[in-house]
Amino acid sequence: MWAAGTAVVAALVYLTTFSGHVALGDAPESVTGVRSLGILHAPGYPSYVLAARLFGDVFAFGSWAARVNAFSLVAAALAVGVVVLIARACGASRAAAAIGALAFATTASFWLNADFAKHYPLTTLLVALPILFVLVWQQRGGWGWLAAAGVSLGLACGSGWQLAAVVAIALAVMLRVEPPRPGRRDLAWSIGGFVVVAAALCLFVVVRAGQHPVVNWGEATSPGRLLRLILRVDFEGVHSGSAGAAAPFFGRLAGRAASLVRDFGWVAAALAVVGIAAWRHMRREVRALLLVAGLLNLLAVAIDPTLGQVNGFLSVIAQGGYMLVAMIAVAVLTALGITAISDYFAVRENVQRQRGGSAIPAWRSGTAVVAAVCAIAVVVPSLVVHYSHANLRAPAFADAYGSRILDELPQHAVLLVWGSEYAMPMIYRQELAHQRRDVTVIAADSIVDSWGREQIAQQLHIGPIKGSSNATRVHNLITAASRARPVYLDVFSMNAMINITGYETQGLVAKVVPGAVGPHKVTNVNALAQSLVASERADHVNHQTWDHTPFQVTFWERARAHIELAKVYALQKNTAGVVRELRRAEAVFPEVPNVPAALDYIVNQHANPYNVVADL
């Protein structure tokens, strides 16, 4: 009942920030992939796709965006309830277990994802369940609990296999540290359940990839491609050269630990330290579980340099999904710390009663006071501070952007988008709103991989895309596509292809044109600039939401459109127009790289505007 009540409280909190709109970032891909039973970006997330699709079919209310967001909310609330049960099985009191779970529930990273169309809430639930099942097996016995743990771990592999591996290792260490240990039959049921489920998920990916759904990352139609998908070989290459790669390992490790403290808050972190200080009072298997699970998860994310360094609270939110097992460990330690403090006061009150002192009412007891103070000190600051970061109630930016891009294109156009994430708002609109399905949207950056070139050739009904370099391949792609259909670029393709093809900007898109590479002059640049500003007002693109993680994409895209207009003004030697558009880009997205320096060069040092903006 305590676990169920805590889950309900968490769900009510999540409802205050819930939105039925699809957010940006990975959300359009997730919703489109769930609706089409597709293969999401590496490692594919088949458990998430299947579970969310089943949920959406059973609870067929509202749009698919609302259903997939609601699935995240339900999975997150259930995960919070399971964390309560884990803390109880580890020795925490009921109230302490609920407070520790709510400390986890109201971290900015988990709260945001609880309303967001992504796999993190389901992954949390699936890695928490085997921990609970093994702890219950230790207390009650019965092969069914270990079989359930194996099935849960198998499902977790289809939602976040790295975290599932961390949990599997931690549980194996825990079972070796302290009896009882599973017998051969118990292990057979557990391992068998894991193998059957994991194999079934792999089979689903291969079969479904061969059916070519609209979301089909990796084209995993063979064992080799399936392995590359699972190991994220192609996906990690996209993120090579991250800023975090230059940081030393121990610096990254300290940064990951600091991000946990920052996300939970100082009070929860201090209570977790108290829980560690009460180490000798824990059962040995609990020590092993928490130590191995927490540290192994931190070490795993510290080894990975692609996550970058902790740089402000937004990076804490972005990294939280990679440290879910460590976050569960912190939540349990927080609950154990509260329990240790409560036990201290309970012992003192018991001694006082034995010496003939008057009995203290339960509501005034030290245990009750500690629980109340800890609940207020831990949960209330998180609710206040994290609400704005987790709040997804905003205009439908993804719908507006995808719809506006598609409306700017002529019939049967080909749109080349440099970045799979940036292509998904348009694909989402095509698949779920059935808008402009005559347009072919191509994630042109996938041309770097053989499976991506195959997909592009299949979509455009052209021959194999050949070339010794990516630039040559892109040029050949544009040449082949232009023979039959008009080809357009999004703002990121304009920047990526500036030395490959010529183009005329039309605002948020540009038409590929023959002649010199790079931007060409346009006759109506002033009208384009006014139209772009008007579209931003209509779509509610303003400074109040630019720094919210799921919405940054649309602000970055609009800023890039202003930069492309600045390049056109520079071609026309209109310095005032260049400065105006760069300032508009900076106003839309204050963190747009290099724009402040470019403005300084043009305004104060009177540099040639085109030489300055050409490389932006």
Coordinates of C-alpha atoms in Angstrom, one line a residue, residues 236-463:
E236 CA 28.5 6.4 -31.5
G237 CA 30.4 7.5 -34.6
V238 CA 28.0 10.4 -34.9
H239 CA 29.1 11.7 -31.4
S240 CA 32.8 11.2 -31.7
G241 CA 34.9 14.2 -30.8
S242 CA 32.6 15.2 -27.8
A243 CA 33.9 17.8 -25.4
G244 CA 33.9 15.2 -22.7
A245 CA 36.5 13.1 -24.6
A246 CA 39.3 15.5 -23.6
A247 CA 38.5 15.3 -19.9
P248 CA 40.5 12.7 -17.8
F249 CA 38.7 9.7 -16.6
F250 CA 38.7 10.6 -13.0
G251 CA 37.5 14.1 -13.9
R252 CA 34.6 12.5 -15.7
L253 CA 33.9 10.2 -12.8
A254 CA 33.8 13.1 -10.4
G255 CA 31.5 14.9 -12.8
R256 CA 29.1 12.1 -12.9
A257 CA 29.0 11.8 -9.1
A258 CA 28.5 15.6 -8.9
S259 CA 25.6 15.4 -11.3
L260 CA 23.9 12.9 -9.0
V261 CA 24.3 15.2 -6.1
R262 CA 23.0 18.1 -8.1
D263 CA 20.0 16.2 -9.3
F264 CA 19.0 14.7 -6.0
G265 CA 19.8 17.9 -4.0
W266 CA 22.2 18.4 -1.1
V267 CA 19.8 17.2 1.6
A268 CA 19.1 13.8 -0.1
A269 CA 22.8 13.5 -0.8
A270 CA 23.6 14.1 2.8
L271 CA 21.0 11.5 3.9
A272 CA 22.6 9.0 1.4
V273 CA 25.9 9.6 3.1
V274 CA 24.3 8.9 6.5
G275 CA 23.0 5.7 4.9
I276 CA 26.6 4.8 3.8
A277 CA 27.8 5.6 7.4
A278 CA 25.3 3.0 8.7
W279 CA 27.0 0.5 6.5
R280 CA 27.8 -2.0 9.2
H281 CA 24.1 -2.3 10.2
M282 CA 23.1 -3.4 6.7
R283 CA 23.0 -7.0 5.6
R284 CA 26.0 -8.0 3.6
E285 CA 24.0 -8.7 0.4
V286 CA 22.5 -5.2 0.5
R287 CA 25.9 -3.7 0.8
A288 CA 27.2 -5.6 -2.2
L289 CA 24.1 -4.8 -4.2
L290 CA 24.2 -1.0 -3.6
L291 CA 28.0 -0.8 -3.9
V292 CA 28.4 -2.7 -7.1
A293 CA 25.3 -1.3 -8.8
G294 CA 26.0 2.3 -8.0
L295 CA 29.7 2.3 -8.6
L296 CA 29.6 0.1 -11.7
N297 CA 27.0 2.4 -13.3
L298 CA 29.1 5.5 -12.5
L299 CA 32.2 3.8 -13.9
A300 CA 30.4 2.8 -17.1
V301 CA 29.3 6.4 -17.8
A302 CA 32.6 7.8 -16.8
I303 CA 34.4 5.5 -19.3
D304 CA 32.1 6.7 -22.1
P305 CA 33.6 10.1 -23.3
T306 CA 30.7 10.8 -25.7
L307 CA 28.4 12.0 -22.8
G308 CA 30.5 15.2 -22.4
Q309 CA 31.2 17.0 -19.2
V310 CA 28.8 18.4 -16.6
N311 CA 28.3 21.9 -17.7
G312 CA 25.2 23.4 -16.0
F313 CA 21.9 21.9 -15.0
L314 CA 20.8 21.0 -18.6
S315 CA 23.8 18.6 -18.9
V316 CA 22.7 17.0 -15.6
I317 CA 19.3 16.4 -17.1
A318 CA 20.7 15.0 -20.3
Q319 CA 23.0 12.5 -18.5
G320 CA 20.4 11.3 -15.9
G321 CA 19.1 8.7 -18.2
Y322 CA 22.4 6.9 -18.4
M323 CA 22.7 6.7 -14.6
L324 CA 19.3 5.2 -13.6
V325 CA 20.8 2.3 -11.7
A326 CA 23.1 4.6 -9.7
M327 CA 20.0 6.8 -9.0
I328 CA 18.1 3.9 -7.7
A329 CA 21.1 3.1 -5.4
V330 CA 21.1 6.7 -4.1
A331 CA 17.4 6.6 -3.5
V332 CA 17.7 3.4 -1.4
L333 CA 20.7 4.9 0.5
T334 CA 18.7 8.0 1.2
A335 CA 15.9 5.8 2.6
L336 CA 18.4 3.9 4.7
G337 CA 19.9 7.1 6.0
I338 CA 16.5 8.4 7.1
T339 CA 15.8 5.0 8.7
A340 CA 19.1 5.2 10.6
I341 CA 18.3 8.6 12.0
S342 CA 14.8 7.5 12.9
D343 CA 16.1 4.4 14.7
Y344 CA 18.5 6.6 16.7
F345 CA 15.6 8.7 18.1
A346 CA 13.4 5.6 18.6
V347 CA 16.1 4.0 20.7
R348 CA 16.4 7.2 22.9
E349 CA 12.6 7.3 23.4
N350 CA 12.6 3.6 24.3
V351 CA 15.3 4.2 26.9
Q352 CA 13.3 7.1 28.3
R353 CA 10.2 5.0 28.6
Q354 CA 12.1 2.2 30.4
R355 CA 13.3 4.8 32.9
G356 CA 9.7 5.7 33.7
G357 CA 9.2 8.6 31.4
S358 CA 5.8 9.4 29.9
A359 CA 4.9 7.9 26.7
I360 CA 5.1 10.2 23.6
P361 CA 2.2 10.2 21.2
A362 CA 3.0 8.5 17.9
W363 CA 2.6 11.7 15.9
R364 CA 5.1 13.5 18.1
S365 CA 7.6 10.7 18.2
G366 CA 11.1 11.2 17.0
T367 CA 10.5 8.8 14.1
A368 CA 7.5 10.8 12.9
V369 CA 9.3 14.1 13.3
V370 CA 12.3 12.8 11.4
A371 CA 10.1 11.5 8.6
A372 CA 8.2 14.8 8.3
V373 CA 11.3 17.0 8.4
C374 CA 13.1 14.8 5.8
A375 CA 10.1 14.7 3.5
I376 CA 9.9 18.5 3.5
A377 CA 13.6 19.0 3.2
V378 CA 14.1 16.5 0.4
V379 CA 10.9 16.6 -1.7
V380 CA 9.8 20.2 -1.5
P381 CA 13.0 21.8 -2.8
S382 CA 13.0 19.4 -5.7
L383 CA 9.4 20.2 -6.5
V384 CA 10.1 23.9 -6.5
V385 CA 13.5 23.9 -8.3
H386 CA 12.9 21.1 -10.8
Y387 CA 9.3 22.0 -11.9
S388 CA 10.4 24.5 -14.6
H389 CA 13.0 22.0 -16.0
A390 CA 10.5 19.2 -16.2
N391 CA 7.5 21.2 -17.4
L392 CA 6.6 20.1 -20.9
R393 CA 3.5 22.2 -21.2
A394 CA 4.5 24.4 -24.1
P395 CA 3.3 25.2 -27.6
A396 CA 3.4 22.4 -30.1
F397 CA 6.9 23.3 -31.4
A398 CA 7.6 20.0 -33.2
D399 CA 4.2 20.0 -34.9
A400 CA 4.5 23.6 -35.9
Y401 CA 8.1 23.2 -37.2
G402 CA 7.4 20.0 -39.1
S403 CA 4.2 21.4 -40.6
R404 CA 5.8 24.7 -41.6
I405 CA 8.7 23.0 -43.4
L406 CA 6.4 20.7 -45.3
D407 CA 4.2 23.6 -46.4
E408 CA 7.1 25.5 -47.8
L409 CA 8.0 22.6 -50.3
P410 CA 6.5 22.1 -53.8
Q411 CA 4.8 19.0 -54.9
H412 CA 6.9 15.8 -54.9
A413 CA 9.9 17.5 -53.5
V414 CA 12.9 15.8 -51.9
L415 CA 14.0 17.3 -48.6
L416 CA 17.6 16.5 -47.5
V417 CA 18.0 17.0 -43.7
W418 CA 21.4 16.8 -42.1
G419 CA 20.6 15.0 -38.9
S420 CA 18.1 12.2 -38.2
E421 CA 16.8 14.0 -35.2
Y422 CA 16.0 17.1 -37.3
A423 CA 14.2 15.1 -39.9
M424 CA 11.8 13.4 -37.5
P425 CA 9.3 16.4 -37.0
M426 CA 8.5 16.2 -40.7
I427 CA 8.3 12.4 -40.8
Y428 CA 6.1 12.5 -37.7
R429 CA 3.7 14.9 -39.4
Q430 CA 3.6 12.7 -42.5
E431 CA 3.0 9.5 -40.7
L432 CA 0.6 10.6 -37.9
A433 CA -1.1 13.7 -39.5
H434 CA -0.8 12.4 -43.1
Q435 CA 0.5 15.8 -44.2
R436 CA 2.3 16.1 -47.5
R437 CA 3.2 12.5 -48.0
D438 CA 4.2 13.4 -51.5
V439 CA 7.4 14.8 -50.1
T440 CA 10.3 12.4 -49.5
V441 CA 12.2 13.4 -46.3
I442 CA 15.8 12.0 -46.3
A443 CA 18.1 12.0 -43.3
A444 CA 21.1 12.8 -45.5
D445 CA 23.7 12.3 -42.7
S446 CA 23.0 8.5 -42.8
I447 CA 24.8 8.5 -46.1
V448 CA 28.0 7.9 -44.1
D449 CA 26.9 4.3 -43.5
S450 CA 26.3 1.5 -46.0
W451 CA 22.8 0.8 -44.6
G452 CA 22.0 4.5 -44.8
R453 CA 23.0 4.7 -48.5
E454 CA 20.8 1.6 -49.2
Q455 CA 17.8 3.2 -47.5
I456 CA 18.2 6.5 -49.3
A457 CA 18.5 4.8 -52.7
Q458 CA 15.4 2.7 -51.9
Q459 CA 13.4 5.8 -50.9
L460 CA 14.3 7.7 -54.0
H461 CA 14.3 4.8 -56.4
I462 CA 17.8 5.5 -57.6
G463 CA 20.8 3.4 -58.2

